[in-house]
Short mmCIF file of C-alpha atoms and ligand atoms in Angstrom, two decimals:
data_model
loop_
_atom_site.label_atom_id
_atom_site.label_comp_id
_atom_site.label_asym_id
_atom_site.label_seq_id
_atom_site.Cartn_x
_atom_site.Cartn_y
_atom_site.Cartn_z
CA MET R 1 84.69 116.16 104.34
CA ALA R 2 81.43 117.36 102.93
CA GLN R 3 82.19 118.72 99.52
CA THR R 4 79.35 119.32 97.13
CA SER R 5 79.82 117.91 93.67
CA SER R 6 78.98 121.25 92.10
CA LYS R 7 81.97 122.81 93.87
CA ASP R 8 84.29 120.51 91.92
CA ALA R 9 82.25 120.82 88.76
CA PHE R 10 84.02 122.32 85.79
CA VAL R 11 81.43 121.61 83.10
CA GLU R 12 77.77 121.41 84.02
CA PHE R 13 74.67 120.76 81.94
CA GLU R 14 71.57 121.39 84.01
CA ARG R 15 68.26 120.17 82.59
CA VAL R 16 69.36 121.15 79.12
CA GLN R 17 66.97 120.73 76.23
CA LYS R 18 67.43 121.54 72.58
CA SER R 19 65.00 121.78 69.73
CA TYR R 20 65.97 123.07 66.30
CA ASP R 21 62.41 123.35 64.97
CA GLY R 22 60.48 124.28 68.11
CA GLU R 23 58.75 120.88 68.13
CA THR R 24 61.03 117.85 68.44
CA LEU R 25 63.56 117.76 71.24
CA VAL R 26 66.88 116.39 70.01
CA VAL R 27 68.36 116.81 73.50
CA LYS R 28 66.02 115.97 76.36
CA ASP R 29 66.59 117.02 79.93
CA LEU R 30 70.34 116.52 79.92
CA ASN R 31 72.17 116.60 83.25
CA LEU R 32 75.91 116.16 83.29
CA THR R 33 78.65 117.27 85.66
CA MET R 34 82.34 116.97 84.85
CA PRO R 35 85.20 117.64 87.25
CA LYS R 36 88.30 119.44 86.03
CA GLY R 37 90.74 117.23 84.15
CA GLU R 38 88.22 114.57 83.25
CA PHE R 39 88.21 112.86 79.85
CA LEU R 40 84.57 112.23 79.06
CA THR R 41 83.27 110.62 75.89
CA MET R 42 79.82 111.01 74.42
CA LEU R 43 79.05 107.78 72.62
CA GLY R 44 75.90 106.95 70.72
CA PRO R 45 74.27 106.18 67.40
CA SER R 46 73.92 108.69 64.60
CA GLY R 47 71.40 111.42 65.38
CA SER R 48 71.40 110.83 69.14
CA GLY R 49 72.38 114.44 69.94
CA LYS R 50 76.11 114.25 70.61
CA THR R 51 77.25 117.01 68.26
CA THR R 52 74.36 119.19 69.36
CA CYS R 53 75.60 118.95 72.96
CA LEU R 54 79.13 119.91 71.92
CA MET R 55 77.84 122.80 69.84
CA MET R 56 75.90 124.15 72.81
CA LEU R 57 78.95 123.87 75.02
CA ALA R 58 81.09 125.57 72.37
CA GLY R 59 78.52 128.31 71.94
CA PHE R 60 77.56 127.68 68.32
CA GLU R 61 74.07 126.64 69.36
CA THR R 62 71.96 127.83 72.26
CA ALA R 63 70.04 125.60 74.61
CA THR R 64 66.27 125.86 74.30
CA HIS R 65 65.92 125.23 78.02
CA GLY R 66 68.21 124.75 81.01
CA GLU R 67 71.66 126.04 81.75
CA ILE R 68 75.25 125.22 80.85
CA LYS R 69 77.99 126.29 83.25
CA LEU R 70 81.73 126.43 82.90
CA ASP R 71 83.76 126.70 86.07
CA GLY R 72 80.64 127.59 88.01
CA LYS R 73 79.52 130.40 85.71
CA PRO R 74 76.62 130.25 83.25
CA ILE R 75 77.95 130.56 79.71
CA ASN R 76 74.71 130.99 77.83
CA ASN R 77 75.56 134.60 77.03
CA ILE R 78 79.28 134.31 76.42
CA PRO R 79 80.16 134.23 72.70
CA PRO R 80 82.14 131.19 71.43
CA HIS R 81 85.54 132.89 71.06
CA LYS R 82 85.42 134.13 74.65
CA ARG R 83 84.82 130.70 76.18
CA GLY R 84 88.47 129.67 75.95
CA ILE R 85 87.60 126.31 74.45
CA GLY R 86 89.82 124.38 72.03
CA MET R 87 88.05 122.43 69.31
CA VAL R 88 88.89 119.62 66.92
CA PHE R 89 86.30 118.39 64.47
CA GLN R 90 86.48 115.70 61.84
CA ASN R 91 86.21 118.20 59.01
CA TYR R 92 87.42 121.23 60.86
CA ALA R 93 89.82 122.17 58.10
CA LEU R 94 93.13 123.89 58.57
CA PHE R 95 93.48 127.13 56.63
CA PRO R 96 94.90 125.90 53.31
CA HIS R 97 96.69 129.13 52.36
CA MET R 98 98.64 129.27 55.64
CA THR R 99 101.61 127.20 56.67
CA VAL R 100 101.33 124.85 59.61
CA ALA R 101 103.06 127.38 61.87
CA GLU R 102 100.75 130.17 60.69
CA ASN R 103 97.73 127.97 61.32
CA LEU R 104 98.90 127.44 64.88
CA ALA R 105 99.77 131.08 65.45
CA PHE R 106 96.32 132.19 64.35
CA PRO R 107 94.44 131.53 67.61
CA LEU R 108 97.28 133.30 69.43
CA GLU R 109 97.05 136.37 67.18
CA VAL R 110 93.32 136.49 67.81
CA ARG R 111 94.20 136.55 71.50
CA LYS R 112 96.69 139.34 70.87
CA LEU R 113 99.86 137.59 72.03
CA GLY R 114 103.21 139.13 71.05
CA LYS R 115 105.44 137.64 68.36
CA SER R 116 108.05 135.94 70.54
CA GLU R 117 105.45 134.43 72.81
CA ARG R 118 103.55 133.18 69.77
CA GLU R 119 106.63 131.54 68.34
CA ALA R 120 107.45 129.82 71.60
CA LYS R 121 103.94 128.45 72.01
CA VAL R 122 103.72 127.29 68.39
CA LYS R 123 106.97 125.42 68.77
CA ARG R 124 105.81 123.76 71.97
CA ALA R 125 102.50 122.71 70.44
CA LEU R 126 104.21 121.27 67.36
CA ASP R 127 106.67 119.33 69.50
CA MET R 128 103.82 118.00 71.57
CA VAL R 129 102.29 116.28 68.53
CA GLN R 130 105.73 115.35 67.21
CA MET R 131 105.46 117.62 64.19
CA GLY R 132 108.27 120.02 65.06
CA ALA R 133 109.88 119.77 61.62
CA PHE R 134 106.69 120.57 59.69
CA GLY R 135 106.05 124.22 60.59
CA GLY R 136 106.85 125.48 57.10
CA ARG R 137 104.60 123.10 55.19
CA ARG R 138 101.12 123.81 53.94
CA PRO R 139 98.24 121.50 54.94
CA ALA R 140 98.02 120.04 51.42
CA GLN R 141 101.59 118.78 51.82
CA LEU R 142 100.68 116.65 54.85
CA SER R 143 99.09 113.22 55.20
CA GLY R 144 95.62 112.94 56.75
CA GLY R 145 97.06 111.84 60.07
CA GLN R 146 99.57 114.68 60.09
CA GLN R 147 96.81 117.20 59.35
CA GLN R 148 94.82 115.76 62.21
CA ARG R 149 97.77 116.21 64.54
CA ILE R 150 98.12 119.81 63.45
CA ALA R 151 94.41 120.34 64.09
CA LEU R 152 94.97 118.91 67.57
CA ALA R 153 97.99 121.17 68.12
CA ARG R 154 95.96 124.18 66.99
CA ALA R 155 93.24 123.34 69.50
CA LEU R 156 95.81 123.09 72.28
CA VAL R 157 98.18 125.92 71.37
CA PHE R 158 96.43 128.57 73.42
CA GLU R 159 96.35 126.23 76.42
CA PRO R 160 92.60 125.97 76.81
CA GLU R 161 91.23 124.40 79.95
CA LEU R 162 88.54 122.66 77.97
CA VAL R 163 88.88 120.86 74.65
CA LEU R 164 86.00 119.54 72.57
CA MET R 165 86.61 116.88 69.95
CA ASP R 166 83.95 115.63 67.56
CA GLU R 167 84.93 112.41 65.77
CA PRO R 168 88.45 113.77 65.30
CA LEU R 169 89.87 110.44 64.11
CA GLY R 170 87.01 109.34 61.87
CA ALA R 171 88.97 109.78 58.64
CA LEU R 172 92.10 107.91 59.71
CA ASP R 173 93.04 104.28 59.13
CA LYS R 174 92.95 101.85 62.03
CA GLN R 175 96.63 101.91 62.92
CA LEU R 176 96.93 105.68 62.90
CA ARG R 177 93.65 106.00 64.76
CA GLU R 178 94.93 103.81 67.57
CA HIS R 179 98.15 105.75 67.72
CA MET R 180 96.28 109.06 67.89
CA GLN R 181 93.91 107.74 70.56
CA PHE R 182 96.94 107.13 72.70
CA GLU R 183 98.49 110.53 71.86
CA ILE R 184 95.32 112.45 72.63
CA THR R 185 94.77 110.88 76.03
CA ARG R 186 98.45 111.24 76.89
CA ILE R 187 98.48 114.96 76.05
CA ALA R 188 95.13 115.61 77.75
CA HIS R 189 96.26 113.91 80.95
CA ASN R 190 99.73 115.50 80.95
CA LEU R 191 98.31 118.98 80.56
CA GLY R 192 95.36 118.35 82.87
CA ILE R 193 92.93 119.39 80.13
CA THR R 194 89.25 118.69 80.58
CA THR R 195 88.08 116.94 77.42
CA VAL R 196 84.70 116.17 75.91
CA TYR R 197 85.19 113.67 73.12
CA VAL R 198 82.52 112.49 70.70
CA THR R 199 82.61 109.21 68.84
CA HIS R 200 80.38 106.40 67.73
CA ASP R 201 83.22 103.92 67.99
CA GLN R 202 82.71 102.07 71.25
CA THR R 203 86.24 100.67 71.43
CA GLU R 204 87.59 104.19 71.14
CA ALA R 205 85.24 105.34 73.89
CA LEU R 206 86.12 102.50 76.23
CA THR R 207 89.88 102.75 75.79
CA MET R 208 90.25 106.53 76.01
CA SER R 209 87.81 107.74 78.63
CA ASP R 210 87.55 108.27 82.35
CA ARG R 211 83.79 108.13 81.88
CA VAL R 212 81.48 107.48 78.96
CA ALA R 213 78.03 108.98 78.46
CA VAL R 214 76.00 106.65 76.27
CA PHE R 215 73.50 108.67 74.26
CA ASN R 216 70.35 107.49 72.59
CA ASP R 217 67.45 109.54 71.35
CA GLY R 218 68.61 112.77 73.00
CA ARG R 219 69.12 111.24 76.42
CA ILE R 220 72.04 109.91 78.39
CA GLN R 221 71.21 106.24 78.88
CA GLN R 222 74.10 105.63 81.24
CA LEU R 223 77.06 107.63 82.44
CA ALA R 224 79.82 105.50 83.92
CA PRO R 225 83.47 104.46 83.75
CA PRO R 226 84.18 102.01 80.87
CA ASP R 227 84.37 98.87 83.01
CA GLU R 228 81.08 99.62 84.74
CA LEU R 229 79.38 100.30 81.43
CA TYR R 230 80.48 96.94 80.11
CA GLU R 231 80.01 94.88 83.28
CA ALA R 232 76.89 96.52 84.61
CA PRO R 233 74.75 97.98 81.83
CA GLN R 234 71.64 99.59 83.29
CA ASN R 235 69.30 98.91 80.41
CA SER R 236 69.08 96.79 77.31
CA PHE R 237 70.10 99.63 75.00
CA VAL R 238 73.44 99.99 76.76
CA ALA R 239 73.89 96.21 77.05
CA GLN R 240 73.48 95.82 73.31
CA PHE R 241 75.32 98.96 72.26
CA ILE R 242 78.45 98.29 74.31
CA GLY R 243 80.32 95.12 73.44
CA GLU R 244 78.92 91.84 72.28
CA ASN R 245 75.92 90.54 74.11
CA ASN R 246 73.53 87.59 74.04
CA THR R 247 69.86 88.17 74.69
CA LEU R 248 67.08 85.77 75.53
CA GLU R 249 63.47 86.85 75.89
CA GLY R 250 61.20 85.82 78.72
CA VAL R 251 58.81 86.75 81.49
CA VAL R 252 59.61 87.36 85.15
CA GLN R 253 57.98 84.64 87.29
CA GLU R 254 58.95 86.06 90.64
CA ILE R 255 61.60 88.07 92.44
CA ARG R 256 63.08 85.95 95.20
CA ASP R 257 66.21 86.20 97.39
CA GLY R 258 67.54 89.03 95.29
CA PHE R 259 67.15 87.12 92.03
CA ALA R 260 64.62 87.31 89.25
CA VAL R 261 63.27 83.93 88.23
CA VAL R 262 62.67 84.18 84.50
CA ARG R 263 60.75 81.78 82.28
CA LEU R 264 62.30 82.03 78.85
CA ASP R 265 59.94 81.99 75.87
CA SER R 266 61.45 78.63 74.99
CA GLY R 267 60.24 77.22 78.34
CA GLU R 268 63.43 76.98 80.41
CA VAL R 269 63.46 78.73 83.79
CA ILE R 270 66.61 80.55 84.88
CA ASP R 271 67.75 82.83 87.71
CA CYS R 272 68.98 86.29 86.79
CA LYS R 273 70.14 89.44 88.46
CA PRO R 274 67.17 91.84 88.37
CA VAL R 275 68.46 95.10 86.91
CA ASN R 276 65.42 96.93 85.71
CA VAL R 277 62.63 94.50 86.25
CA SER R 278 60.69 94.66 89.49
CA LYS R 279 57.70 92.34 89.47
CA ALA R 280 56.20 89.09 88.25
CA GLY R 281 54.59 89.18 84.83
CA GLU R 282 57.00 91.72 83.34
CA ARG R 283 58.59 90.88 80.03
CA THR R 284 62.35 90.99 80.10
CA LEU R 285 65.43 90.73 77.93
CA VAL R 286 67.99 88.57 79.65
CA SER R 287 71.52 89.57 78.78
CA ILE R 288 74.72 87.48 79.04
CA ARG R 289 78.20 88.38 77.81
CA PRO R 290 79.75 85.76 75.50
CA GLU R 291 82.85 85.37 77.68
CA ARG R 292 80.76 84.64 80.80
CA VAL R 293 79.28 81.49 79.35
CA GLU R 294 80.91 78.33 80.68
CA ILE R 295 81.03 75.13 78.63
CA ASP R 296 82.96 73.08 81.17
CA LYS R 297 80.50 71.71 83.71
CA SER R 298 83.21 71.11 86.30
CA ARG R 299 83.84 74.84 86.44
CA LEU R 300 80.23 75.73 87.12
CA HIS R 301 78.67 76.25 90.51
CA PRO R 302 76.82 73.00 91.44
CA ASP R 303 73.41 74.64 91.34
CA ALA R 304 74.03 76.82 88.30
CA HIS R 305 71.39 76.42 85.63
CA THR R 306 72.49 74.78 82.45
CA LEU R 307 70.90 74.93 79.03
CA LYS R 308 71.24 72.55 76.11
CA ALA R 309 73.02 74.02 73.14
CA GLU R 310 73.82 72.88 69.62
CA VAL R 311 77.09 74.03 68.10
CA LEU R 312 76.40 75.76 64.77
CA GLU R 313 79.72 77.34 63.92
CA PHE R 314 83.23 77.38 65.35
CA ILE R 315 85.47 80.31 64.47
CA TYR R 316 89.15 80.29 65.25
CA MET R 317 90.25 83.88 65.94
CA GLY R 318 93.78 83.36 67.22
CA ASP R 319 93.62 84.49 70.82
CA ILE R 320 90.04 83.35 71.30
CA PHE R 321 87.55 80.89 69.87
CA ARG R 322 84.18 82.31 68.93
CA THR R 323 81.41 79.75 68.73
CA ARG R 324 77.85 80.27 67.56
CA LEU R 325 75.25 78.15 69.26
CA LYS R 326 71.59 77.35 69.01
CA VAL R 327 70.19 77.99 72.48
CA ALA R 328 66.62 78.39 73.74
CA GLY R 329 65.25 78.64 70.23
CA ARG R 330 67.79 81.23 69.05
CA ASP R 331 70.58 80.56 66.60
CA ASP R 332 72.65 83.68 67.30
CA PHE R 333 74.01 82.82 70.73
CA ILE R 334 77.74 83.55 70.84
CA ILE R 335 80.31 82.26 73.29
CA LYS R 336 83.96 83.17 73.50
CA THR R 337 86.57 80.87 74.93
CA ARG R 338 90.22 81.55 75.45
CA ASN R 339 92.69 79.75 73.20
CA ALA R 340 94.40 77.66 75.87
CA PRO R 341 96.13 74.29 75.37
CA ASP R 342 93.33 72.45 77.18
CA GLN R 343 90.49 74.37 75.55
CA ARG R 344 88.07 72.29 73.50
CA ARG R 345 87.46 73.15 69.88
CA LEU R 346 83.78 72.54 69.47
CA GLN R 347 82.47 70.79 66.37
CA PRO R 348 79.38 71.93 64.45
CA GLY R 349 76.53 69.54 65.21
CA GLU R 350 77.82 68.74 68.71
CA MET R 351 75.34 69.03 71.61
CA ILE R 352 76.74 70.65 74.75
CA ASP R 353 75.57 72.01 78.09
CA ILE R 354 76.23 75.64 78.79
CA GLY R 355 75.83 77.58 82.01
CA TRP R 356 76.73 80.76 83.82
CA LEU R 357 76.52 82.44 87.19
CA ALA R 358 73.13 83.97 87.91
CA ASN R 359 74.94 87.23 88.67
CA ASP R 360 76.36 87.35 85.12
CA CYS R 361 72.94 87.13 83.61
CA ARG R 362 71.04 90.38 83.81
CA ALA R 363 67.29 90.80 83.53
CA LEU R 364 66.77 94.07 81.65
CA ASP R 365 63.84 95.96 80.12
CA ALA R 366 62.24 94.14 77.18
N1 LIG G 1 71.26 122.54 62.47
C1 LIG G 1 70.29 121.65 62.59
N2 LIG G 1 69.01 121.93 62.24
C2 LIG G 1 68.03 121.03 62.40
N3 LIG G 1 68.19 119.80 62.91
C3 LIG G 1 69.42 119.44 63.28
C4 LIG G 1 70.54 120.33 63.13
N4 LIG G 1 71.64 119.71 63.59
C5 LIG G 1 71.24 118.48 63.98
N5 LIG G 1 69.91 118.32 63.81
C6 LIG G 1 69.13 117.12 64.17
O1 LIG G 1 69.30 116.88 65.56
C7 LIG G 1 69.45 115.50 65.84
C8 LIG G 1 70.73 115.27 66.58
O2 LIG G 1 71.81 115.58 65.72
P1 LIG G 1 73.33 115.54 66.16
O3 LIG G 1 74.13 116.11 65.06
O4 LIG G 1 73.45 116.16 67.50
O5 LIG G 1 73.55 113.96 66.28
P2 LIG G 1 74.90 113.14 66.52
O6 LIG G 1 74.65 112.30 67.72
O7 LIG G 1 76.07 114.04 66.53
O8 LIG G 1 74.94 112.20 65.23
P3 LIG G 1 76.19 111.68 64.33
O9 LIG G 1 76.79 110.52 65.06
O10 LIG G 1 75.54 111.27 63.05
O11 LIG G 1 77.13 112.82 64.14
C9 LIG G 1 69.36 114.80 64.50
O12 LIG G 1 68.05 114.31 64.35
C10 LIG G 1 69.65 115.88 63.50
O13 LIG G 1 69.00 115.64 62.27
MG1 LIG G 2 77.72 114.29 65.27
#
């Protein structure tokens, strides 16, 4: 059936630009469409425009150009408190003079709900974050993780259709952060809430999201599900920002039979999958994931290219071995091998042959 994407769209950014000073654009021509119920993460380095996008969606900043729509309707002129959006920010403090229950009841009072309805909803929200016994405490009497749960409950208590979260777990330790990542996605999916989540932690983005928008310099570099982002990065920024990645520099010799033949600066010639190179003479960054590198010749395709490598460092990491090699003039080439009974533990100084499938080696922009 022919259904237009905009019919299913719940959140839409159409050609949105933002400048704070009237000169530099911190958000450049942003297009983004989210269906209802999606968990989307904005991931990117500091200053790339993530918070600015959330603030425009929340209504605390206005777009300089373009339009933002919620459920098909432009929201540019709707004030923040009428957008029905729940928000959790890293330093979005709870009201210190109110108890936990009063903090949660506040958004309901603003929305003029009656007392019994307020109490029922507060109880439900507290139970949802497993804080049912804490309604009478004040924020100062809670741990950081508990406060963060209350902030989450407060954002959800009025049952918003859209929740925005900006680095909500930044202040928590690793264990609690992982637990909360799980809690947040569980609650969002159970309630069918559409979520825009901001982080600069790529593991968090990959594990929590339906799709991830990778931001850099005010633009979305790639918008894709986590596995696609990792397996098929569209440019060298995304390849290097997401996961660990080896790069080798070279020049495209020719494009033949769907492959780019690349002469590395060190002289070797290898076949690569052409991702964003298109013609001979172009400089390219060739990108290969550490776990795609094969050190066992018998497991390589007979006509796979191999390169000579010198083992520089062998690191035992428990489940995997991480080995640093000198390859094609670089001494930062990393390979990862699984810790299996028959897996070789390479010795520093050893010379080995390494290889990979041409399809696992991507020729990207230099
Ligand atoms: N209120 C403001 N006035 C002027 N410039 C601002 C304002 N807020 C943000 N900026 C600038 O806009 C750019 C994008 O900032 P933004 O806060 O959106 O980045 P971010 O991706 O959220 O970064 P971080 O990961 O550090 O939070 C930055 O260069 C920042 O200095
Ligand atoms: Mg930010």
